[in-house]
Amino acid sequence: MEDQWRRETKPIDFEGGIFMPYSWTVGRVGSRFFIELRDNGRIMASACRKCKDIWVPPRMRCPVCFSEIDEDAWVEIGPEGTLRHYTVVRYDHKAQPIKPPFAYAIIDLDGATRGFTHLVYGTELEDLKSGTRLKPVFALDPQGNILDIEYFTPVGGQGG
Amino acid sequence: MGRRVAIIGFGQTHHSARRWDVNGLELIQEAVVRALDDAEMTLEEIDAVVIGNMDHFEGINYVDTWSVEGAGAFMKPIFKVTTGGTTGTTVAIAAYYHVASGLFNNVMAIGWEKNSESDTTGAIITCSDPVWDRFSYSGAIPSLAVEASAYMREYGVTEEDGARVTVRDRGNAMNNPYAHLREAVTIEDVMYSQMLTEPIKLLDICPRSDGAAAVIFSREDVAEKRCPKPAWIHAVSVRHDTTWFGDIDYTRLTSLEGASKEVFRIAGIKEPVKELDVCELYLPYSFAGLKWMESIGLCGPGEAPRFVADGHTDMGGTLPVNPSGGVLSTNCIGATGLLRVGETALQIFGRAEKRQVEGARLAMATGFGGCFWSDALIVGAGKPQ
Amino acid sequence: MKKVGVVGIAQTRFERRITDRNYADLVYEVTTGALEDAGMTIQQIDNVVTVSNDFLDGRTISSMAVMDACGAYGKNVSTVEGDGMFGVVYGAMRIWSDSFGTTLIVAHSKGSDGPSNLITNAMFDPIYHRPLGLDAISSAALQARAYMDRLGADPEDWARASVKNHGNAKKNPFAQLPLDLTVEEVLSSRPVADPLKLLDCSPISDGACAIILADEENAHESRQRPVWIKGVGYAAELHYLGDRDLSRPIALVEAAKRGYKMAGIGNPGREIDFLEVYDAFSYMEPLWLEGLGFCEAGEGGKLLRDGITELNGSMPVNASGGVLSAHAVLVAGLVRVAEVVLQIRGTAGNHQIERARIGLAHGINGPCGQSHCVVILGDY
Ligand SMILES: [Zn+2]
């Protein structure tokens, strides 16, 4: 009886979701980074004097040795950099800010010792390779967030 | 019980409605640095980390990996435990097992929340089943209100009886420089505050806070060498109830009964009111400070209103409850339970300053969350058996 | 430290979408399955560790949904949010602490219930990285590229991992994707995020797994010969992708070092008979073998080329078909342990390895294997 019922019916899926807006605290350190980016088009990093590491985005404490990094130890880096690794994305989902194909890259911004992860666009993506020189393309209407750099694109290429 | 474990350091942030100056990672760092300072330890000496919070308050998936640089866990073992409101006590209990297992010498327990980043109730209601009861009977306040109503009817308890618990805890918070709400209230203030869900009014319920706590658990020999008065863990216990709010027995808090019985048995406590010197209880709303006292066995059924009104739980009373100001004064949810544990340790250290219970040697901390779940811990100045 | 062994295991069949059971049903299925396997009753279990994730379940306090189903009522219980492997480590710790004698560990996930790209996007920092749209696949692709750029890894070698593991899956009745593939088919499958192709990626899966741990005294109550935990180790490196050298899994090196030390293993290549590693993407198998010390950095591909990791090779890897053949997130780590147990018991059926006395199970948390966990199991 039950088996027959099971065969003849299809289980129900309930379509729902969690819709939760967030207001993430950027904090004192991150805000300075974004305000420099938004108002002055400068990319800032923080230097750990102990490890000699230049971290981007800047940190309040060195992620490795945990010592405090005061704001005098901030340096301007980039804005150009060298492509370390990249991937060309060929599938889409709602969290992506631009339509694929586009690339993600880990970029060694000039002057930093740690990489910066961002988008690469506005070029023949097939021509990208480790070592390609990149420059940022700044948003026309900067908002004080990470997409104030719209994407990076090869130096001397189109875009920008 | 296996190897002896003690708490030797406790750090917490200055809790507030919104810590705009730090992001989540930096908030965690603040508590970690203070715990290290308190234990006079370096980060290198910490050999594992256990962290907890509730995902949907900050919307961060895999908080253990995201928080590595906040927790100072680079190249260290770290994982996350999370059990809703009991997260903080669960983290403490996990840290205890980490050390008791013999795998680690010094373990950092971290609980944190930035409740300002989202709608706390909006997130909590999603703990209920999406198909069956998320629409109808969900979140913290409705079920607590049902519990309070049942208790009030059973024993003829009044709203003023509940209000006394808020008055006590908020008064105690005046002595705690880290507390979020540091403003004493009167019974009238509570009675005239906004009605939320009968009988719960705004001042009957906990706030939502930004904050973090970090507690260092150490092996016996380290604790003895490094801490003048280690806070030894005598017993830990966890009890969860059913999956559905509708299946709960609202006349009793069976999970707290079970967890309390177990910790008292392990710690050899026969008369808790006499033997315990201080309690830090996870009381998220005022009426819990009545009914749950009975569930722990600190007084008989229906006796808690009298017990509280007579001042037994006040500072200087027979058994002071929540010298820190408790959850009614500070509620950064993933940290809340760990704050209870850290505060009991502080009492044993004798470093609780203005909120110190003189000569405190045996303390109880509890956690509450999920679907009427409870955790309990006994912390003491004497070495456990 | 007293001995802790696995005395019961159960897993569901993994499927792209299970429609006739919700995740609590799956938990109930594996809980009763593991008890039956152990020949024990729920009364003989004195504590429970559940493994779940609020994002995957679309539910705050996701463990609440399975408290009934795993028989946790009246017991000491907690929840690890992370790979099932960390649940095993915590479950064992609770016994090593002399607080308990038998731990039930149960993990569930229904990848089909939610949008997996958005869920994995949520593991990145909300301020600096999430707005870029990064997710598990695109970050893994960056790691695969780093492996090529820095160590000269060859995607053709990874394709061999996909061919081998999907082939092994044909012998495992629980696997979701048993496939007959050739290296050419993998290489010419749809590009997803360069250099990863569709067949380099694990599927979305629904399923659950449970295991029961016991100390020596309680293991006698079980009808199974215990498979003992000989060592555990875990560690995490930094989170931001740019802060890491993605081609060098340093956290895995650290985790393995701790696990080997505890297990008294000096030469893993000689002393360990087989592995179940977390190959969420094909390149991970050789990269993790490097991190685990089975070869030098950059030589993982050679192990695949030489057939050493085949089912009948000298160091079989993922005889079960691995994560590439069934990837219920969180559950997959627990399955690695269950599969190692099946092999050591000698009851793995068609995918049984000839010599299986000491096995290593491996799991990961976070993007690109930011946090690693190893558990070494053996028959003595
Ligand atoms: Zn440094």
PDB file of C-alpha atoms in Angstrom, chain A residues 5-107:
ATOM      1  CA  TRP A   5       1.618   5.375  -2.768  1.00  0.00           C
ATOM      2  CA  ARG A   6       5.330   6.139  -2.995  1.00  0.00           C
ATOM      3  CA  ARG A   7       5.465   5.018  -6.605  1.00  0.00           C
ATOM      4  CA  GLU A   8       2.524   7.105  -7.608  1.00  0.00           C
ATOM      5  CA  THR A   9       3.457  10.342  -5.849  1.00  0.00           C
ATOM      6  CA  LYS A  10       6.348  12.721  -6.168  1.00  0.00           C
ATOM      7  CA  PRO A  11       7.874  14.139  -2.961  1.00  0.00           C
ATOM      8  CA  ILE A  12       7.378  17.879  -2.476  1.00  0.00           C
ATOM      9  CA  ASP A  13      10.190  20.459  -2.614  1.00  0.00           C
ATOM     10  CA  PHE A  14       9.591  23.582  -0.563  1.00  0.00           C
ATOM     11  CA  GLU A  15      11.035  26.698  -2.206  1.00  0.00           C
ATOM     12  CA  GLY A  16      12.254  29.162   0.411  1.00  0.00           C
ATOM     13  CA  GLY A  17      15.359  31.053   1.376  1.00  0.00           C
ATOM     14  CA  ILE A  18      17.205  33.120   3.888  1.00  0.00           C
ATOM     15  CA  PHE A  19      17.301  36.786   2.988  1.00  0.00           C
ATOM     16  CA  MET A  20      19.625  38.583   5.338  1.00  0.00           C
ATOM     17  CA  PRO A  21      21.135  42.001   4.687  1.00  0.00           C
ATOM     18  CA  TYR A  22      24.484  42.629   6.385  1.00  0.00           C
ATOM     19  CA  SER A  23      26.277  45.781   7.361  1.00  0.00           C
ATOM     20  CA  TRP A  24      29.855  44.634   7.783  1.00  0.00           C
ATOM     21  CA  THR A  25      32.128  46.807   9.917  1.00  0.00           C
ATOM     22  CA  VAL A  26      35.174  47.812   7.911  1.00  0.00           C
ATOM     23  CA  GLY A  27      36.842  49.288  10.982  1.00  0.00           C
ATOM     24  CA  ARG A  28      39.411  52.011  11.432  1.00  0.00           C
ATOM     25  CA  VAL A  29      42.201  50.284   9.491  1.00  0.00           C
ATOM     26  CA  GLY A  30      40.112  49.137   6.546  1.00  0.00           C
ATOM     27  CA  SER A  31      38.321  52.479   6.319  1.00  0.00           C
ATOM     28  CA  ARG A  32      41.597  54.322   5.856  1.00  0.00           C
ATOM     29  CA  PHE A  33      42.487  51.918   3.045  1.00  0.00           C
ATOM     30  CA  PHE A  34      39.168  52.488   1.289  1.00  0.00           C
ATOM     31  CA  ILE A  35      39.123  56.238   1.830  1.00  0.00           C
ATOM     32  CA  GLU A  36      42.621  56.521   0.306  1.00  0.00           C
ATOM     33  CA  LEU A  37      41.402  54.403  -2.575  1.00  0.00           C
ATOM     34  CA  ARG A  38      38.148  56.290  -3.047  1.00  0.00           C
ATOM     35  CA  ASP A  39      39.396  59.857  -2.595  1.00  0.00           C
ATOM     36  CA  ASN A  40      42.988  59.689  -3.794  1.00  0.00           C
ATOM     37  CA  GLY A  41      43.163  56.598  -5.988  1.00  0.00           C
ATOM     38  CA  ARG A  42      46.000  55.299  -3.837  1.00  0.00           C
ATOM     39  CA  ILE A  43      46.508  51.671  -2.805  1.00  0.00           C
ATOM     40  CA  MET A  44      47.915  51.433   0.709  1.00  0.00           C
ATOM     41  CA  ALA A  45      49.612  48.562   2.475  1.00  0.00           C
ATOM     42  CA  SER A  46      50.941  48.026   5.961  1.00  0.00           C
ATOM     43  CA  ALA A  47      54.466  46.910   6.751  1.00  0.00           C
ATOM     44  CA  CYS A  48      55.372  44.575   9.580  1.00  0.00           C
ATOM     45  CA  ARG A  49      58.737  45.806  10.806  1.00  0.00           C
ATOM     46  CA  LYS A  50      59.503  42.439  12.377  1.00  0.00           C
ATOM     47  CA  CYS A  51      58.705  40.203   9.404  1.00  0.00           C
ATOM     48  CA  LYS A  52      59.538  42.808   6.732  1.00  0.00           C
ATOM     49  CA  ASP A  53      56.273  41.824   5.083  1.00  0.00           C
ATOM     50  CA  ILE A  54      54.151  44.379   3.220  1.00  0.00           C
ATOM     51  CA  TRP A  55      50.517  43.344   3.630  1.00  0.00           C
ATOM     52  CA  VAL A  56      47.711  44.408   1.329  1.00  0.00           C
ATOM     53  CA  PRO A  57      45.016  45.128   2.373  1.00  0.00           C
ATOM     54  CA  PRO A  58      46.576  46.711   5.465  1.00  0.00           C
ATOM     55  CA  ARG A  59      46.189  44.966   8.793  1.00  0.00           C
ATOM     56  CA  MET A  60      45.988  46.075  12.395  1.00  0.00           C
ATOM     57  CA  ARG A  61      48.228  43.156  13.383  1.00  0.00           C
ATOM     58  CA  CYS A  62      50.663  41.115  11.349  1.00  0.00           C
ATOM     59  CA  PRO A  63      48.877  37.853  10.462  1.00  0.00           C
ATOM     60  CA  VAL A  64      52.082  35.876  11.002  1.00  0.00           C
ATOM     61  CA  CYS A  65      53.843  37.346  14.062  1.00  0.00           C
ATOM     62  CA  PHE A  66      50.743  39.046  15.543  1.00  0.00           C
ATOM     63  CA  SER A  67      52.627  42.233  16.421  1.00  0.00           C
ATOM     64  CA  GLU A  68      50.745  45.478  16.121  1.00  0.00           C
ATOM     65  CA  ILE A  69      51.269  47.520  12.985  1.00  0.00           C
ATOM     66  CA  ASP A  70      50.901  51.221  13.679  1.00  0.00           C
ATOM     67  CA  GLU A  71      49.633  53.537  11.012  1.00  0.00           C
ATOM     68  CA  ASP A  72      53.058  55.155  10.537  1.00  0.00           C
ATOM     69  CA  ALA A  73      54.096  51.870   9.023  1.00  0.00           C
ATOM     70  CA  TRP A  74      51.736  52.266   6.109  1.00  0.00           C
ATOM     71  CA  VAL A  75      53.163  52.591   2.619  1.00  0.00           C
ATOM     72  CA  GLU A  76      51.680  53.369  -0.750  1.00  0.00           C
ATOM     73  CA  ILE A  77      52.099  50.513  -3.190  1.00  0.00           C
ATOM     74  CA  GLY A  78      51.272  49.866  -6.852  1.00  0.00           C
ATOM     75  CA  PRO A  79      49.064  50.867  -8.437  1.00  0.00           C
ATOM     76  CA  GLU A  80      50.690  48.715 -11.100  1.00  0.00           C
ATOM     77  CA  GLY A  81      51.718  45.170 -10.476  1.00  0.00           C
ATOM     78  CA  THR A  82      52.729  41.843 -11.927  1.00  0.00           C
ATOM     79  CA  LEU A  83      50.335  38.982 -12.491  1.00  0.00           C
ATOM     80  CA  ARG A  84      51.289  36.018 -10.315  1.00  0.00           C
ATOM     81  CA  HIS A  85      48.539  33.483 -11.086  1.00  0.00           C
ATOM     82  CA  TYR A  86      45.218  33.808 -12.903  1.00  0.00           C
ATOM     83  CA  THR A  87      42.170  31.871 -14.000  1.00  0.00           C
ATOM     84  CA  VAL A  88      39.651  32.667 -16.709  1.00  0.00           C
ATOM     85  CA  VAL A  89      36.165  32.062 -15.354  1.00  0.00           C
ATOM     86  CA  ARG A  90      33.665  30.589 -17.790  1.00  0.00           C
ATOM     87  CA  TYR A  91      30.587  30.011 -15.635  1.00  0.00           C
ATOM     88  CA  ASP A  92      28.362  32.533 -13.942  1.00  0.00           C
ATOM     89  CA  HIS A  93      26.578  33.061 -10.656  1.00  0.00           C
ATOM     90  CA  LYS A  94      24.876  35.910  -8.865  1.00  0.00           C
ATOM     91  CA  ALA A  95      27.827  36.977  -6.723  1.00  0.00           C
ATOM     92  CA  GLN A  96      30.084  37.766  -9.681  1.00  0.00           C
ATOM     93  CA  PRO A  97      30.333  41.513 -10.363  1.00  0.00           C
ATOM     94  CA  ILE A  98      30.872  41.142 -14.122  1.00  0.00           C
ATOM     95  CA  LYS A  99      29.693  38.687 -16.712  1.00  0.00           C
ATOM     96  CA  PRO A 100      32.118  35.913 -17.620  1.00  0.00           C
ATOM     97  CA  PRO A 101      34.450  35.371 -19.259  1.00  0.00           C
ATOM     98  CA  PHE A 102      36.674  37.421 -16.991  1.00  0.00           C
ATOM     99  CA  ALA A 103      39.740  36.496 -14.978  1.00  0.00           C
ATOM    100  CA  TYR A 104      40.698  36.382 -11.335  1.00  0.00           C
ATOM    101  CA  ALA A 105      44.303  37.079 -10.575  1.00  0.00           C
ATOM    102  CA  ILE A 106      46.667  37.159  -7.676  1.00  0.00           C
ATOM    103  CA  ILE A 107      48.707  40.272  -8.355  1.00  0.00           C
TER     104      ILE A 107
END
